[in-house]
Coordinates of C-alpha atoms in Angstrom, one line a residue:
X917 CA 186.5 84.4 130.7
X918 CA 185.4 80.3 130.7
X919 CA 182.5 80.8 127.3
X920 CA 179.9 78.1 128.6
X921 CA 177.5 78.9 126.0
X922 CA 174.9 80.0 128.7
X923 CA 175.2 83.9 126.7
X924 CA 174.5 82.8 123.3
X925 CA 171.5 79.9 125.5
X926 CA 170.1 82.7 127.2
X927 CA 170.0 84.9 123.9
X928 CA 168.6 83.2 121.3
X929 CA 164.8 82.3 123.1
X930 CA 164.6 86.6 123.2
X931 CA 165.8 87.1 119.7
X932 CA 163.4 85.0 118.6
X933 CA 160.3 85.9 120.4
X934 CA 161.1 89.5 118.8
X935 CA 160.6 87.8 115.5
X936 CA 157.4 86.4 115.7
X937 CA 156.6 89.3 117.2
X938 CA 157.3 91.6 114.1
X939 CA 156.2 89.1 112.4
X940 CA 153.4 89.1 114.2
X941 CA 153.0 92.6 113.8
X942 CA 153.6 91.8 109.5
X943 CA 150.6 89.6 109.5
X944 CA 148.1 92.3 111.9
X945 CA 149.0 95.2 108.7
X946 CA 148.7 92.2 106.2
X947 CA 145.8 91.7 107.4
X948 CA 144.1 95.2 107.7
X949 CA 145.5 96.2 104.4
X950 CA 143.3 93.1 103.2
X951 CA 140.3 94.2 104.6
X952 CA 141.1 98.0 104.0
X953 CA 140.9 96.9 100.9
X954 CA 137.9 95.5 100.9
X955 CA 136.2 97.4 102.4
X956 CA 136.9 99.8 99.7
X957 CA 135.9 97.5 96.9
X958 CA 132.9 97.2 99.0
X959 CA 132.4 100.5 99.0
X960 CA 132.9 101.7 96.1
X961 CA 130.4 98.7 94.8
X962 CA 127.8 100.0 97.2
X963 CA 128.5 103.5 95.1
X964 CA 128.6 101.7 91.6
X965 CA 125.1 99.9 92.9
X966 CA 123.2 103.8 94.0
X967 CA 124.2 105.2 90.8
X968 CA 122.7 102.4 89.1
X969 CA 119.8 102.5 90.6
X970 CA 119.3 106.7 90.1
X971 CA 120.1 105.8 86.1
X972 CA 118.4 103.4 86.1
X973 CA 115.7 105.3 88.4
X974 CA 115.8 108.3 86.2
X975 CA 115.3 106.8 82.9
X976 CA 111.6 105.2 84.3
X977 CA 111.2 108.8 85.9
X978 CA 112.0 110.6 81.9
X979 CA 110.1 107.6 80.4
X980 CA 106.9 107.9 82.3
X981 CA 107.1 111.4 82.1
X982 CA 107.4 111.4 77.7
X983 CA 104.6 108.2 78.0
X984 CA 102.6 110.5 80.3
X985 CA 103.1 113.1 77.4
X986 CA 101.4 110.5 75.2
X987 CA 98.7 110.1 76.8
X988 CA 97.6 113.8 77.2
X989 CA 98.3 114.3 74.1
X990 CA 96.4 111.7 72.9
X991 CA 93.6 112.3 75.7
X992 CA 92.8 116.0 73.9
X993 CA 92.3 115.0 71.0
X994 CA 90.2 111.6 72.1
X995 CA 87.7 115.0 73.9
X996 CA 88.7 117.0 70.3
X997 CA 87.3 114.2 68.0
X998 CA 83.9 113.8 69.9
X999 CA 83.6 117.7 71.4
X1000 CA 80.8 117.6 69.0
X1001 CA 79.5 114.4 69.3
X1002 CA 75.6 115.9 70.0
X1003 CA 76.0 116.8 65.9
X1004 CA 77.0 113.5 64.5
X1005 CA 73.4 111.9 67.4
X1006 CA 72.0 113.4 65.4
X1007 CA 72.7 111.6 61.8
X1008 CA 69.4 110.7 59.9
X1009 CA 70.1 106.8 60.8
X1010 CA 68.3 103.5 59.9
X1011 CA 65.2 102.7 62.9
X1012 CA 66.4 100.2 64.4
X1013 CA 66.1 95.9 63.3
X1014 CA 62.7 95.2 64.2
X1015 CA 63.6 91.9 66.1
X1016 CA 66.4 93.9 68.0
X1017 CA 63.6 95.4 69.5
X1018 CA 63.2 94.7 73.6
X1019 CA 60.7 93.0 73.1
X1020 CA 61.5 91.5 70.3
X1021 CA 64.7 90.1 71.7
X1022 CA 62.6 89.1 75.2
X1023 CA 60.8 87.5 72.9
X1024 CA 63.6 85.6 71.5
X1025 CA 65.0 84.6 74.4
X1026 CA 62.4 82.7 76.1
X1027 CA 61.4 81.8 72.5
X1028 CA 65.0 79.6 72.2
X1029 CA 65.3 79.0 75.4
X1030 CA 62.0 77.5 76.2
X1031 CA 62.4 75.1 72.5
X1032 CA 65.8 74.2 74.0
X1033 CA 64.4 73.6 77.4
X1034 CA 61.1 70.9 76.4
X1035 CA 63.3 69.0 73.2
X1036 CA 66.9 69.0 73.7
X1037 CA 68.2 69.9 77.2
X1038 CA 67.2 67.1 79.8
X1039 CA 68.4 64.3 76.6
X1040 CA 71.7 66.8 76.0
X1041 CA 74.2 65.9 79.1
X1042 CA 73.4 61.5 78.4
X1043 CA 74.3 62.1 74.9
X1044 CA 77.9 64.2 75.4
X1045 CA 78.7 61.4 78.2
X1046 CA 78.6 58.7 75.2
X1047 CA 80.5 60.8 73.0
X1048 CA 83.8 59.1 72.3
X1049 CA 86.9 59.9 74.0
X1050 CA 88.7 62.2 71.3
X1051 CA 85.2 63.8 70.7
X1052 CA 85.7 65.2 74.1
X1053 CA 89.6 65.8 73.7
X1054 CA 89.1 67.8 71.2
X1055 CA 87.0 70.0 72.0
X1056 CA 88.2 70.5 74.8
X1057 CA 90.5 73.1 73.1
X1058 CA 88.2 74.0 70.9
X1059 CA 86.2 75.3 73.2
X1060 CA 89.1 77.4 74.8
X1061 CA 88.6 79.7 72.0
X1062 CA 85.2 80.9 73.8
X1063 CA 88.0 82.5 76.2
X1064 CA 87.6 86.6 76.2
X1065 CA 91.4 85.9 77.3
X1066 CA 92.8 86.0 73.9
X1067 CA 91.1 89.0 72.7
X1068 CA 91.0 91.2 75.6
X1069 CA 94.9 90.1 76.7
X1070 CA 96.6 92.0 72.1
X1071 CA 93.1 94.1 72.1
X1072 CA 94.4 96.1 76.2
X1073 CA 98.1 95.7 75.5
X1074 CA 97.6 97.5 71.4
X1075 CA 95.2 100.3 73.4
X1076 CA 97.8 100.7 75.8
X1077 CA 100.6 100.9 73.6
X1078 CA 98.8 103.9 71.6
X1079 CA 98.0 106.5 74.1
X1080 CA 101.4 106.0 76.0
X1081 CA 103.1 106.0 72.8
X1082 CA 103.9 109.1 70.0
X1083 CA 102.5 108.7 66.9
X1084 CA 103.2 112.8 66.1
X1085 CA 106.0 111.5 63.6
X1086 CA 104.7 108.9 61.2
X1087 CA 102.7 108.9 57.9
X1088 CA 99.4 110.2 57.5
X1089 CA 98.7 106.8 56.0
X1090 CA 100.4 105.6 58.9
X1091 CA 98.9 106.7 61.3
X1092 CA 95.1 106.8 60.1
X1093 CA 95.3 102.8 60.3
X1094 CA 96.9 102.6 63.8
X1095 CA 94.2 104.7 64.3
X1096 CA 90.9 103.2 63.0
X1097 CA 93.1 99.4 64.4
X1098 CA 92.8 101.6 68.1
X1099 CA 89.3 102.0 67.3
X1100 CA 88.7 98.7 66.3
X1101 CA 90.5 97.0 68.3
X1102 CA 88.4 99.4 71.5
X1103 CA 85.9 97.9 70.0
X1104 CA 86.0 94.3 70.4
X1105 CA 88.2 94.7 74.0
X1106 CA 84.7 96.1 75.3
X1107 CA 82.0 94.8 73.2
X1108 CA 83.3 91.0 75.1
X1109 CA 84.1 92.3 78.2
X1110 CA 80.9 94.7 78.3
X1111 CA 79.0 91.1 76.9
X1112 CA 80.8 89.0 79.5
X1113 CA 80.2 90.9 82.8
X1114 CA 76.4 91.5 82.1
X1115 CA 76.2 87.2 81.1
X1116 CA 78.5 86.7 84.8
X1117 CA 75.6 89.9 86.2
X1118 CA 73.1 86.5 84.9
X1119 CA 74.2 83.8 84.6
X1120 CA 75.0 84.1 88.7
X1121 CA 71.7 85.6 89.6
X1122 CA 69.8 83.4 88.1
X1123 CA 71.3 80.7 89.5
X1124 CA 70.4 77.9 87.2
X1125 CA 72.2 74.0 88.1
X1126 CA 74.6 73.3 85.9
X1127 CA 74.4 69.4 83.7
X1128 CA 77.5 68.3 86.0
X1129 CA 74.7 67.8 88.7
X1130 CA 71.9 67.1 86.0
X1131 CA 71.2 62.9 87.9
X1132 CA 71.3 64.9 91.0
X1133 CA 69.3 68.7 89.9
X1134 CA 67.7 67.1 87.1
X1135 CA 67.9 70.4 83.9
X1136 CA 65.3 72.7 85.3
X1137 CA 66.8 72.9 88.7
X1138 CA 67.1 76.7 89.3
X1139 CA 68.3 78.3 92.2
X1140 CA 68.0 82.1 92.1
X1141 CA 70.7 84.5 93.7
X1142 CA 72.8 81.3 94.7
X1143 CA 75.3 83.0 94.3
X1144 CA 77.8 79.8 93.3
X1145 CA 80.2 78.3 90.4
X1146 CA 77.5 75.3 89.4
X1147 CA 74.6 77.0 90.2
X1148 CA 76.0 79.4 87.4
X1149 CA 74.6 78.1 83.6
X1150 CA 72.6 80.0 82.5
X1151 CA 74.0 81.9 80.4
X1152 CA 76.6 80.1 78.3
X1153 CA 80.0 82.7 79.5
X1154 CA 82.1 80.6 76.5
X1155 CA 78.6 81.7 74.3
X1156 CA 78.0 84.7 75.1
X1157 CA 81.5 85.8 74.3
X1158 CA 81.1 83.9 70.5
X1159 CA 78.2 85.2 69.9
X1160 CA 79.8 89.0 70.3
X1161 CA 82.6 88.0 68.2
X1162 CA 80.5 86.8 66.1
X1163 CA 78.5 90.4 64.7
X1164 CA 81.9 92.5 65.2
X1165 CA 83.6 90.4 62.6
X1166 CA 81.3 90.4 61.2
X1167 CA 80.6 93.2 60.8
X1168 CA 84.6 94.1 60.3
X1169 CA 84.8 92.0 57.8
X1170 CA 81.4 91.4 55.5
X1171 CA 83.0 89.2 53.0
X1172 CA 84.4 86.6 56.0
X1173 CA 80.9 86.8 57.5
X1174 CA 79.9 82.7 57.1
X1175 CA 83.4 81.5 57.9
X1176 CA 83.2 83.2 60.9
X1177 CA 79.6 82.8 61.8
X1178 CA 80.0 78.9 61.6
X1179 CA 83.3 78.7 63.5
X1180 CA 82.1 81.1 66.5
X1181 CA 78.9 78.8 66.4
X1182 CA 81.3 75.4 66.8
X1183 CA 83.3 77.1 69.4
X1184 CA 79.1 77.7 71.4
X1185 CA 78.1 74.2 71.1
X1186 CA 81.3 72.4 72.3
X1187 CA 80.0 74.0 75.8
X1188 CA 78.1 71.2 74.8
X1189 CA 80.2 68.9 74.2
X1190 CA 82.2 69.3 76.8
X1191 CA 78.9 69.1 79.1
X1192 CA 79.0 72.1 80.3
X1193 CA 76.2 73.9 79.7
X1194 CA 72.9 73.1 78.3
X1195 CA 71.5 73.9 75.3
X1196 CA 69.7 76.7 76.5
X1197 CA 72.7 77.8 78.2
X1198 CA 74.3 78.2 74.5
X1199 CA 71.3 79.2 73.0
X1200 CA 70.5 81.8 75.3
X1201 CA 74.0 83.7 75.6
X1202 CA 74.9 83.1 71.2
X1203 CA 71.3 85.8 71.9
X1204 CA 72.9 88.3 74.5
X1205 CA 76.4 88.6 72.9
X1206 CA 75.3 88.7 69.2
X1207 CA 72.7 92.1 69.7
X1208 CA 74.7 93.1 72.4
X1209 CA 77.4 93.9 70.0
X1210 CA 75.3 95.0 67.1
X1211 CA 73.7 98.0 69.3
X1212 CA 77.6 99.2 70.1
X1213 CA 78.3 99.4 66.4
X1214 CA 75.0 101.1 65.5
X1215 CA 75.6 103.6 69.1
X1216 CA 79.7 103.6 67.3
X1217 CA 77.6 104.4 63.9
X1218 CA 76.6 107.2 64.3
X1219 CA 78.7 109.0 66.1
X1220 CA 80.9 108.0 63.2
X1221 CA 83.5 106.3 64.8
X1222 CA 84.5 103.0 62.9
X1223 CA 81.1 102.2 61.7
X1224 CA 78.9 103.7 58.9
X1225 CA 75.7 103.8 57.0
X1226 CA 75.4 102.7 54.0
X1227 CA 71.8 104.6 51.4
X1228 CA 70.7 100.8 52.2
X1229 CA 70.9 101.5 56.1
X1230 CA 73.4 99.0 55.8
X1231 CA 76.3 98.8 59.1
X1232 CA 80.0 98.4 57.5
X1233 CA 82.9 99.8 59.2
X1234 CA 83.9 103.0 58.3
X1235 CA 87.1 102.0 56.3
X1236 CA 86.9 99.2 54.0
X1237 CA 89.0 96.4 53.9
X1238 CA 90.4 95.8 57.4
X1239 CA 92.0 93.6 57.4
X1240 CA 93.7 93.2 54.5
X1241 CA 97.5 92.6 53.4
X1242 CA 98.1 96.7 52.9
X1243 CA 97.4 97.8 55.3
X1244 CA 99.6 95.0 56.9
X1245 CA 102.0 96.4 55.1
X1246 CA 101.5 100.0 55.2
X1247 CA 101.3 99.4 59.1
X1248 CA 104.9 97.7 58.9
X1249 CA 106.4 100.6 56.7
X1250 CA 108.5 102.1 59.8
X1251 CA 109.8 104.9 56.4
X1252 CA 108.6 108.1 57.1
X1253 CA 109.2 109.6 53.9
X1254 CA 106.8 113.2 55.4
X1255 CA 109.3 113.7 58.2
X1256 CA 112.0 112.6 56.8
X1257 CA 111.9 115.2 54.1
X1258 CA 110.9 117.2 56.6
X1259 CA 113.8 117.3 58.5
X1260 CA 116.5 117.0 55.7
X1261 CA 114.9 120.1 54.8
X1262 CA 115.1 122.1 58.7
X1263 CA 118.7 120.9 58.2
X1264 CA 119.8 122.5 54.5
X1265 CA 117.7 125.8 55.9

């Protein structure tokens, strides 16, 4: 038989085709295996992510439960403290100073604002514009100190921290200090926020034009109930905040009262220099904020909350040296010898 190679040439393509099909099957199997492996990894990562989310949710839920329990305990303690407030209201207190009676406060406002409007308001915008630019640059920074944010934010955060944290494990002295600081932080927060809201209600309804409209409308332009920012000059909100803080801080730190008065007054005057208000606006704001702060302190002193009356009838904080270094050292001292001693004795027994 003659071998002409026809068989060889016919079988080679068949075998090559089989090998290609086998290789393709192997490739598909490898791809399928890789895909299944990726799917397994994806499912595993999803499960891990789900477990992490569930774990985070459980931790957050536990923290919220603890914070809620602490808040309930603090609210209950506060209610107990105020439960006999009616008895404390009848403590003998000095009469309200004559200058702070409503009719006299109204007379003071009319007198100060009237004098300022007649003798100062018509010239203050012109005077402020003629000042060198350096003055405006400096007092643009000073006037920002009259914003309420730098008082409301830290005091608000402190109040929240006290409400939602458990402080029972601390020493007695530290708890007393933190309790007093919480009362004073609440006092500062209230007088700044409430007097600011009062100033907003007054200025938006009185409707006095700001100095930016001096050339068009003059210093005595009023459009009551206009409810526009450019017509909300009287009283000054920054000056109201400054007046509230001057009185509040002067009551809390009597040794520094004159320093506080001078700094707060310059913050109020800065509103005239930057051209945002007239002198009468500033005077009205200082009176409104200061009177509101003092009356709030009297309300607290009548209930023995943070303030008290001396034998001479002077309004004083219940704990002196509120800003002393001893308070700060006691507050920063995280050690609790009393709690540690109790814990140690319980372990020994």
